[in-house]
């Protein structure tokens, strides 16, 4: 039996409060500290999709919003996408290096992708 689930911060490990790059991450870091072992302890394996450059998320989100606008007429503007992604970037900068270099669970596969979402 296999269960797949995706989470944008799955595998992010808490860091010492003094090591936070942005004080706004304190509540996120505290929640990670409370939940990290429970989440990772429930995993038999983890697949990490590593992006070559986290800044790609801006263009990927813009593409998704343009597609939604084309289908339904609703979606964020480019400026709204930038503001939305800007709120996530401190967490990416803080936690992705650890996720990309540490084994969160014993069986872990890391796939690196480029701007075109293809493996590099």
Tab-separated table of N, CA and C in Angstrom:
chain	number	residue	atom	x	y	z
A	1	UNK	N	0.845	-1.172	0.000
A	1	UNK	CA	0.000	0.000	0.000
A	1	UNK	C	0.896	1.243	0.000
A	2	UNK	N	0.553	2.183	-0.859
A	2	UNK	CA	1.337	3.407	-0.988
A	2	UNK	C	0.404	4.602	-0.837
A	3	UNK	N	0.830	5.555	-0.050
A	3	UNK	CA	0.088	6.805	0.106
A	3	UNK	C	1.038	7.933	-0.263
A	4	UNK	N	0.622	8.770	-1.203
A	4	UNK	CA	1.398	9.937	-1.587
A	4	UNK	C	0.718	11.176	-1.027
A	5	UNK	N	1.505	12.054	-0.454
A	5	UNK	CA	0.978	13.365	-0.121
A	5	UNK	C	2.087	14.383	-0.305
A	6	UNK	N	1.676	15.610	-0.569
A	6	UNK	CA	2.610	16.669	-0.883
A	6	UNK	C	2.414	17.787	0.119
A	7	UNK	N	3.499	18.373	0.511
A	7	UNK	CA	3.433	19.528	1.402
A	7	UNK	C	4.618	20.424	1.137
A	8	UNK	N	4.362	21.703	1.002
A	8	UNK	CA	5.445	22.610	0.613
A	8	UNK	C	6.522	22.694	1.679
A	9	UNK	N	6.219	22.346	2.916
A	9	UNK	CA	7.261	22.415	3.949
A	9	UNK	C	7.545	21.046	4.565
A	10	UNK	N	7.067	19.985	3.949
A	10	UNK	CA	7.348	18.642	4.443
A	10	UNK	C	8.852	18.389	4.379
A	11	UNK	N	9.431	18.020	5.487
A	11	UNK	CA	10.858	17.774	5.556
A	11	UNK	C	11.671	18.959	6.033
A	12	UNK	N	11.041	20.126	6.167
A	12	UNK	CA	11.753	21.280	6.710
A	12	UNK	C	12.037	21.005	8.182
A	13	UNK	N	13.296	21.114	8.570
A	13	UNK	CA	13.686	20.884	9.963
A	13	UNK	C	13.797	22.202	10.701
A	14	UNK	N	13.325	22.243	11.953
A	14	UNK	CA	13.473	23.473	12.737
A	14	UNK	C	14.952	23.758	12.983
A	15	UNK	N	15.246	25.042	13.148
A	15	UNK	CA	16.614	25.468	13.455
A	15	UNK	C	16.600	26.202	14.786
A	16	UNK	N	17.772	26.430	15.334
A	16	UNK	CA	17.866	27.221	16.564
A	16	UNK	C	17.319	28.618	16.288
A	17	UNK	N	16.595	29.167	17.250
A	17	UNK	CA	15.972	30.483	17.066
A	17	UNK	C	16.996	31.524	16.635
A	18	UNK	N	18.196	31.462	17.166
A	18	UNK	CA	19.236	32.435	16.816
A	18	UNK	C	19.691	32.296	15.365
A	19	UNK	N	19.423	31.157	14.742
A	19	UNK	CA	19.849	30.920	13.363
A	19	UNK	C	18.810	31.347	12.328
A	20	UNK	N	17.659	31.833	12.768
A	20	UNK	CA	16.619	32.242	11.824
A	20	UNK	C	17.077	33.440	11.000
A	21	UNK	N	16.866	33.361	9.691
A	21	UNK	CA	17.250	34.453	8.797
A	21	UNK	C	16.220	35.574	8.792
A	22	UNK	N	15.031	35.288	9.285
A	22	UNK	CA	13.949	36.271	9.312
A	22	UNK	C	13.140	36.032	10.578
A	23	UNK	N	12.989	37.050	11.433
A	23	UNK	CA	12.240	36.847	12.677
A	23	UNK	C	10.775	36.463	12.443
A	24	UNK	N	10.251	36.757	11.281
A	24	UNK	CA	8.865	36.369	10.969
A	24	UNK	C	8.704	34.859	10.900
A	25	UNK	N	9.820	34.129	10.790
A	25	UNK	CA	9.753	32.668	10.728
A	25	UNK	C	9.646	32.021	12.098
A	26	UNK	N	9.705	32.800	13.166
A	26	UNK	CA	9.673	32.219	14.519
A	26	UNK	C	8.457	31.324	14.738
A	27	UNK	N	7.230	31.746	14.368
A	27	UNK	CA	6.084	30.831	14.581
A	27	UNK	C	6.166	29.568	13.717
A	28	UNK	N	6.659	29.707	12.498
A	28	UNK	CA	6.822	28.542	11.620
A	28	UNK	C	7.839	27.591	12.228
A	29	UNK	N	8.956	28.143	12.673
A	29	UNK	CA	10.016	27.332	13.264
A	29	UNK	C	9.519	26.609	14.518
A	30	UNK	N	8.733	27.312	15.323
A	30	UNK	CA	8.179	26.683	16.530
A	30	UNK	C	7.247	25.529	16.159
A	31	UNK	N	6.402	25.736	15.158
A	31	UNK	CA	5.491	24.664	14.722
A	31	UNK	C	6.277	23.489	14.161
A	32	UNK	N	7.330	23.770	13.411
A	32	UNK	CA	8.168	22.682	12.900
A	32	UNK	C	8.775	21.896	14.055
A	33	UNK	N	9.215	22.616	15.071
A	33	UNK	CA	9.799	21.948	16.234
A	33	UNK	C	8.818	21.041	16.939
A	34	UNK	N	7.560	21.453	16.965
A	34	UNK	CA	6.526	20.656	17.635
A	34	UNK	C	6.094	19.456	16.803
A	35	UNK	N	6.163	19.564	15.476
A	35	UNK	CA	5.579	18.546	14.607
A	35	UNK	C	6.569	17.730	13.792
A	36	UNK	N	7.832	18.135	13.743
A	36	UNK	CA	8.789	17.486	12.843
A	36	UNK	C	8.876	15.984	13.076
A	37	UNK	N	9.090	15.574	14.303
A	37	UNK	CA	9.247	14.142	14.595
A	37	UNK	C	7.982	13.354	14.278
A	38	UNK	N	6.825	13.937	14.553
A	38	UNK	CA	5.573	13.228	14.269
A	38	UNK	C	5.416	12.986	12.771
A	39	UNK	N	5.683	14.007	11.968
A	39	UNK	CA	5.532	13.862	10.520
A	39	UNK	C	6.587	12.938	9.943
A	40	UNK	N	7.856	13.197	10.255
A	40	UNK	CA	8.907	12.375	9.650
A	40	UNK	C	8.885	10.950	10.194
A	41	UNK	N	8.456	10.778	11.432
A	41	UNK	CA	8.354	9.441	11.998
A	41	UNK	C	7.293	8.598	11.330
A	42	UNK	N	6.332	9.232	10.694
A	42	UNK	CA	5.263	8.510	10.011
A	42	UNK	C	5.644	8.108	8.586
A	43	UNK	N	6.796	8.572	8.120
A	43	UNK	CA	7.204	8.310	6.739
A	43	UNK	C	8.113	7.085	6.651
A	44	UNK	N	7.839	6.239	5.681
A	44	UNK	CA	8.745	5.131	5.376
A	44	UNK	C	9.817	5.583	4.392
A	45	UNK	N	9.473	6.551	3.555
A	45	UNK	CA	10.397	7.075	2.549
A	45	UNK	C	9.949	8.483	2.186
A	46	UNK	N	10.851	9.218	1.567
A	46	UNK	CA	10.552	10.595	1.177
A	46	UNK	C	11.191	10.863	-0.176
A	47	UNK	N	10.422	11.457	-1.068
A	47	UNK	CA	10.948	11.922	-2.352
A	47	UNK	C	10.999	13.439	-2.275
A	48	UNK	N	12.175	13.994	-2.456
A	48	UNK	CA	12.365	15.444	-2.422
A	48	UNK	C	12.616	15.913	-3.846
A	49	UNK	N	11.780	16.828	-4.322
A	49	UNK	CA	11.995	17.445	-5.623
A	49	UNK	C	12.763	18.729	-5.358
A	50	UNK	N	14.036	18.698	-5.690
A	50	UNK	CA	14.930	19.822	-5.421
A	50	UNK	C	14.964	20.733	-6.642
A	51	UNK	N	14.638	21.996	-6.438
A	51	UNK	CA	14.708	22.943	-7.546
A	51	UNK	C	16.112	23.518	-7.633
A	52	UNK	N	16.577	23.637	-8.842
A	52	UNK	CA	17.903	24.166	-9.101
A	52	UNK	C	18.047	25.571	-8.500
A	53	UNK	N	16.977	26.359	-8.583
A	53	UNK	CA	16.966	27.716	-8.038
A	53	UNK	C	15.553	28.001	-7.517
A	54	UNK	N	15.400	28.223	-6.212
A	54	UNK	CA	14.063	28.472	-5.661
A	54	UNK	C	13.339	29.675	-6.275
A	55	UNK	N	14.073	30.567	-6.887
A	55	UNK	CA	13.437	31.736	-7.520
A	55	UNK	C	12.523	31.332	-8.674
A	56	UNK	N	12.680	30.112	-9.188
A	56	UNK	CA	11.815	29.633	-10.264
A	56	UNK	C	10.341	29.668	-9.864
A	57	UNK	N	10.052	29.586	-8.570
A	57	UNK	CA	8.652	29.512	-8.143
A	57	UNK	C	7.853	30.730	-8.577
A	58	UNK	N	8.510	31.864	-8.729
A	58	UNK	CA	7.795	33.064	-9.180
A	58	UNK	C	7.199	32.843	-10.568
A	59	UNK	N	8.017	32.387	-11.496
A	59	UNK	CA	7.523	32.181	-12.853
A	59	UNK	C	6.548	31.013	-12.906
A	60	UNK	N	6.807	29.952	-12.160
A	60	UNK	CA	5.878	28.819	-12.146
A	60	UNK	C	4.509	29.231	-11.639
A	61	UNK	N	4.464	30.048	-10.608
A	61	UNK	CA	3.180	30.514	-10.069
A	61	UNK	C	2.489	31.420	-11.080
A	62	UNK	N	3.273	32.294	-11.755
A	62	UNK	CA	2.680	33.155	-12.793
A	62	UNK	C	2.055	32.308	-13.892
A	63	UNK	N	2.753	31.261	-14.325
A	63	UNK	CA	2.222	30.368	-15.356
A	63	UNK	C	0.915	29.738	-14.898
A	64	UNK	N	0.877	29.262	-13.669
A	64	UNK	CA	-0.338	28.620	-13.144
A	64	UNK	C	-1.492	29.607	-13.095
A	65	UNK	N	-1.211	30.829	-12.666
A	65	UNK	CA	-2.281	31.832	-12.583
A	65	UNK	C	-2.785	32.213	-13.971
A	66	UNK	N	-1.889	32.313	-14.936
A	66	UNK	CA	-2.321	32.623	-16.310
A	66	UNK	C	-3.202	31.508	-16.862
A	67	UNK	N	-2.842	30.262	-16.572
A	67	UNK	CA	-3.666	29.135	-17.014
A	67	UNK	C	-5.045	29.188	-16.368
A	68	UNK	N	-5.090	29.505	-15.064
A	68	UNK	CA	-6.393	29.608	-14.382
A	68	UNK	C	-7.228	30.725	-14.985
A	69	UNK	N	-6.599	31.861	-15.265
A	69	UNK	CA	-7.329	32.973	-15.879
A	69	UNK	C	-7.880	32.569	-17.237
A	70	UNK	N	-7.093	31.811	-17.987
A	70	UNK	CA	-7.543	31.350	-19.295
A	70	UNK	C	-8.734	30.409	-19.214
A	71	UNK	N	-8.785	29.592	-18.159
A	71	UNK	CA	-9.889	28.638	-17.989
A	71	UNK	C	-11.110	29.267	-17.331
A	72	UNK	N	-10.877	30.052	-16.280
A	72	UNK	CA	-12.020	30.526	-15.491
A	72	UNK	C	-12.157	32.041	-15.426
A	73	UNK	N	-11.126	32.763	-15.890
A	73	UNK	CA	-11.166	34.215	-15.792
A	73	UNK	C	-10.682	34.746	-14.453
A	74	UNK	N	-10.463	33.860	-13.494
A	74	UNK	CA	-10.018	34.281	-12.161
A	74	UNK	C	-8.574	33.853	-11.951
A	75	UNK	N	-7.826	34.696	-11.280
A	75	UNK	CA	-6.443	34.377	-10.961
A	75	UNK	C	-5.709	35.629	-10.538
A	76	UNK	N	-4.562	35.430	-9.940
A	76	UNK	CA	-3.774	36.559	-9.457
A	76	UNK	C	-3.056	37.262	-10.606
A	77	UNK	N	-2.869	38.569	-10.433
A	77	UNK	CA	-2.046	39.334	-11.369
A	77	UNK	C	-0.581	39.011	-11.101
A	78	UNK	N	0.297	39.441	-11.997
A	78	UNK	CA	1.727	39.213	-11.791
A	78	UNK	C	2.200	39.865	-10.497
A	79	UNK	N	1.707	41.060	-10.197
A	79	UNK	CA	2.097	41.742	-8.954
A	79	UNK	C	1.607	40.972	-7.730
A	80	UNK	N	0.400	40.432	-7.804
A	80	UNK	CA	-0.120	39.638	-6.689
A	80	UNK	C	0.679	38.349	-6.515
A	81	UNK	N	1.089	37.748	-7.619
A	81	UNK	CA	1.918	36.540	-7.546
A	81	UNK	C	3.241	36.864	-6.858
A	82	UNK	N	3.840	37.981	-7.228
A	82	UNK	CA	5.112	38.363	-6.609
A	82	UNK	C	4.939	38.529	-5.104
A	83	UNK	N	3.890	39.225	-4.684
A	83	UNK	CA	3.658	39.405	-3.243
A	83	UNK	C	3.401	38.067	-2.553
A	84	UNK	N	2.651	37.197	-3.198
A	84	UNK	CA	2.359	35.874	-2.643
A	84	UNK	C	3.655	35.075	-2.464
A	85	UNK	N	4.464	34.994	-3.514
A	85	UNK	CA	5.713	34.227	-3.452
A	85	UNK	C	6.704	34.855	-2.481
A	86	UNK	N	6.712	36.177	-2.410
A	86	UNK	CA	7.606	36.860	-1.472
A	86	UNK	C	7.376	36.394	-0.042
A	87	UNK	N	6.142	36.050	0.291
A	87	UNK	CA	5.840	35.592	1.650
A	87	UNK	C	6.413	34.200	1.927
A	88	UNK	N	6.606	33.394	0.893
A	88	UNK	CA	7.149	32.040	1.060
A	88	UNK	C	8.665	31.996	1.010
A	89	UNK	N	9.277	32.933	0.341
A	89	UNK	CA	10.717	32.866	0.092
A	89	UNK	C	11.577	32.833	1.353
A	90	UNK	N	11.252	33.569	2.421
A	90	UNK	CA	12.103	33.437	3.616
A	90	UNK	C	12.176	31.993	4.124
A	91	UNK	N	11.066	31.283	4.080
A	91	UNK	CA	11.073	29.883	4.523
A	91	UNK	C	11.897	29.022	3.572
A	92	UNK	N	11.758	29.250	2.276
A	92	UNK	CA	12.571	28.495	1.326
A	92	UNK	C	14.052	28.746	1.583
A	93	UNK	N	14.430	29.998	1.764
A	93	UNK	CA	15.850	30.318	1.990
A	93	UNK	C	16.359	29.698	3.286
A	94	UNK	N	15.503	29.641	4.284
A	94	UNK	CA	15.909	29.120	5.586
A	94	UNK	C	16.023	27.598	5.587
A	95	UNK	N	15.023	26.928	5.054
A	95	UNK	CA	14.912	25.485	5.265
A	95	UNK	C	15.326	24.599	4.088
A	96	UNK	N	15.300	25.109	2.859
A	96	UNK	CA	15.661	24.247	1.730
A	96	UNK	C	17.097	23.740	1.787
A	97	UNK	N	18.081	24.556	2.170
A	97	UNK	CA	19.445	23.996	2.226
A	97	UNK	C	19.538	22.753	3.114
A	98	UNK	N	18.877	22.755	4.248
A	98	UNK	CA	18.882	21.578	5.114
A	98	UNK	C	18.168	20.401	4.491
A	99	UNK	N	17.039	20.656	3.854
A	99	UNK	CA	16.293	19.582	3.204
A	99	UNK	C	17.106	18.964	2.074
A	100	UNK	N	17.847	19.795	1.369
A	100	UNK	CA	18.607	19.312	0.217
A	100	UNK	C	19.901	18.594	0.606
A	101	UNK	N	20.369	18.775	1.824
A	101	UNK	CA	21.648	18.166	2.205
A	101	UNK	C	21.522	17.086	3.274
A	102	UNK	N	20.431	17.030	3.997
A	102	UNK	CA	20.276	16.061	5.083
A	102	UNK	C	19.309	14.955	4.678
A	103	UNK	N	19.491	13.811	5.256
A	103	UNK	CA	18.543	12.714	5.070
A	103	UNK	C	17.469	12.857	6.148
A	104	UNK	N	16.294	13.302	5.756
A	104	UNK	CA	15.193	13.517	6.695
A	104	UNK	C	14.681	12.182	7.221
A	105	UNK	N	14.617	11.210	6.348
A	105	UNK	CA	14.243	9.844	6.719
A	105	UNK	C	15.290	8.914	6.101
A	106	UNK	N	15.426	7.689	6.633
A	106	UNK	CA	16.478	6.789	6.113
A	106	UNK	C	16.389	6.504	4.618
A	107	UNK	N	15.177	6.370	4.087
A	107	UNK	CA	15.021	6.113	2.651
A	107	UNK	C	14.515	7.389	1.998
A	108	UNK	N	15.432	8.040	1.305
A	108	UNK	CA	15.091	9.328	0.713
A	108	UNK	C	15.671	9.407	-0.690
A	109	UNK	N	14.860	9.860	-1.628
A	109	UNK	CA	15.279	10.056	-3.004
A	109	UNK	C	15.165	11.542	-3.309
A	110	UNK	N	16.205	12.101	-3.869
A	110	UNK	CA	16.184	13.523	-4.225
A	110	UNK	C	16.315	13.644	-5.734
A	111	UNK	N	15.370	14.351	-6.351
A	111	UNK	CA	15.373	14.594	-7.793
A	111	UNK	C	15.545	16.090	-7.995
A	112	UNK	N	16.567	16.492	-8.737
A	112	UNK	CA	16.780	17.917	-9.000
A	112	UNK	C	16.174	18.283	-10.339
A	113	UNK	N	15.426	19.387	-10.344
A	113	UNK	CA	14.794	19.859	-11.578
A	113	UNK	C	15.234	21.286	-11.866
A	114	UNK	N	15.187	21.636	-13.148
A	114	UNK	CA	15.551	22.974	-13.591
A	114	UNK	C	14.335	23.829	-13.854
A	115	UNK	N	14.541	24.965	-14.472
A	115	UNK	CA	13.467	25.926	-14.736
A	115	UNK	C	12.349	25.322	-15.581
A	116	UNK	N	12.698	24.361	-16.449
A	116	UNK	CA	11.695	23.730	-17.312
A	116	UNK	C	11.001	22.546	-16.625
A	117	UNK	N	11.304	22.347	-15.348
A	117	UNK	CA	10.744	21.282	-14.509
A	117	UNK	C	11.228	19.885	-14.918
A	118	UNK	N	12.236	19.829	-15.767
A	118	UNK	CA	12.827	18.556	-16.180
A	118	UNK	C	14.036	18.263	-15.296
A	119	UNK	N	14.340	16.988	-15.087
A	119	UNK	CA	15.526	16.654	-14.284
A	119	UNK	C	16.789	17.257	-14.899
A	120	UNK	N	17.696	17.662	-14.015
A	120	UNK	CA	18.980	18.208	-14.493
A	120	UNK	C	20.069	17.177	-14.270
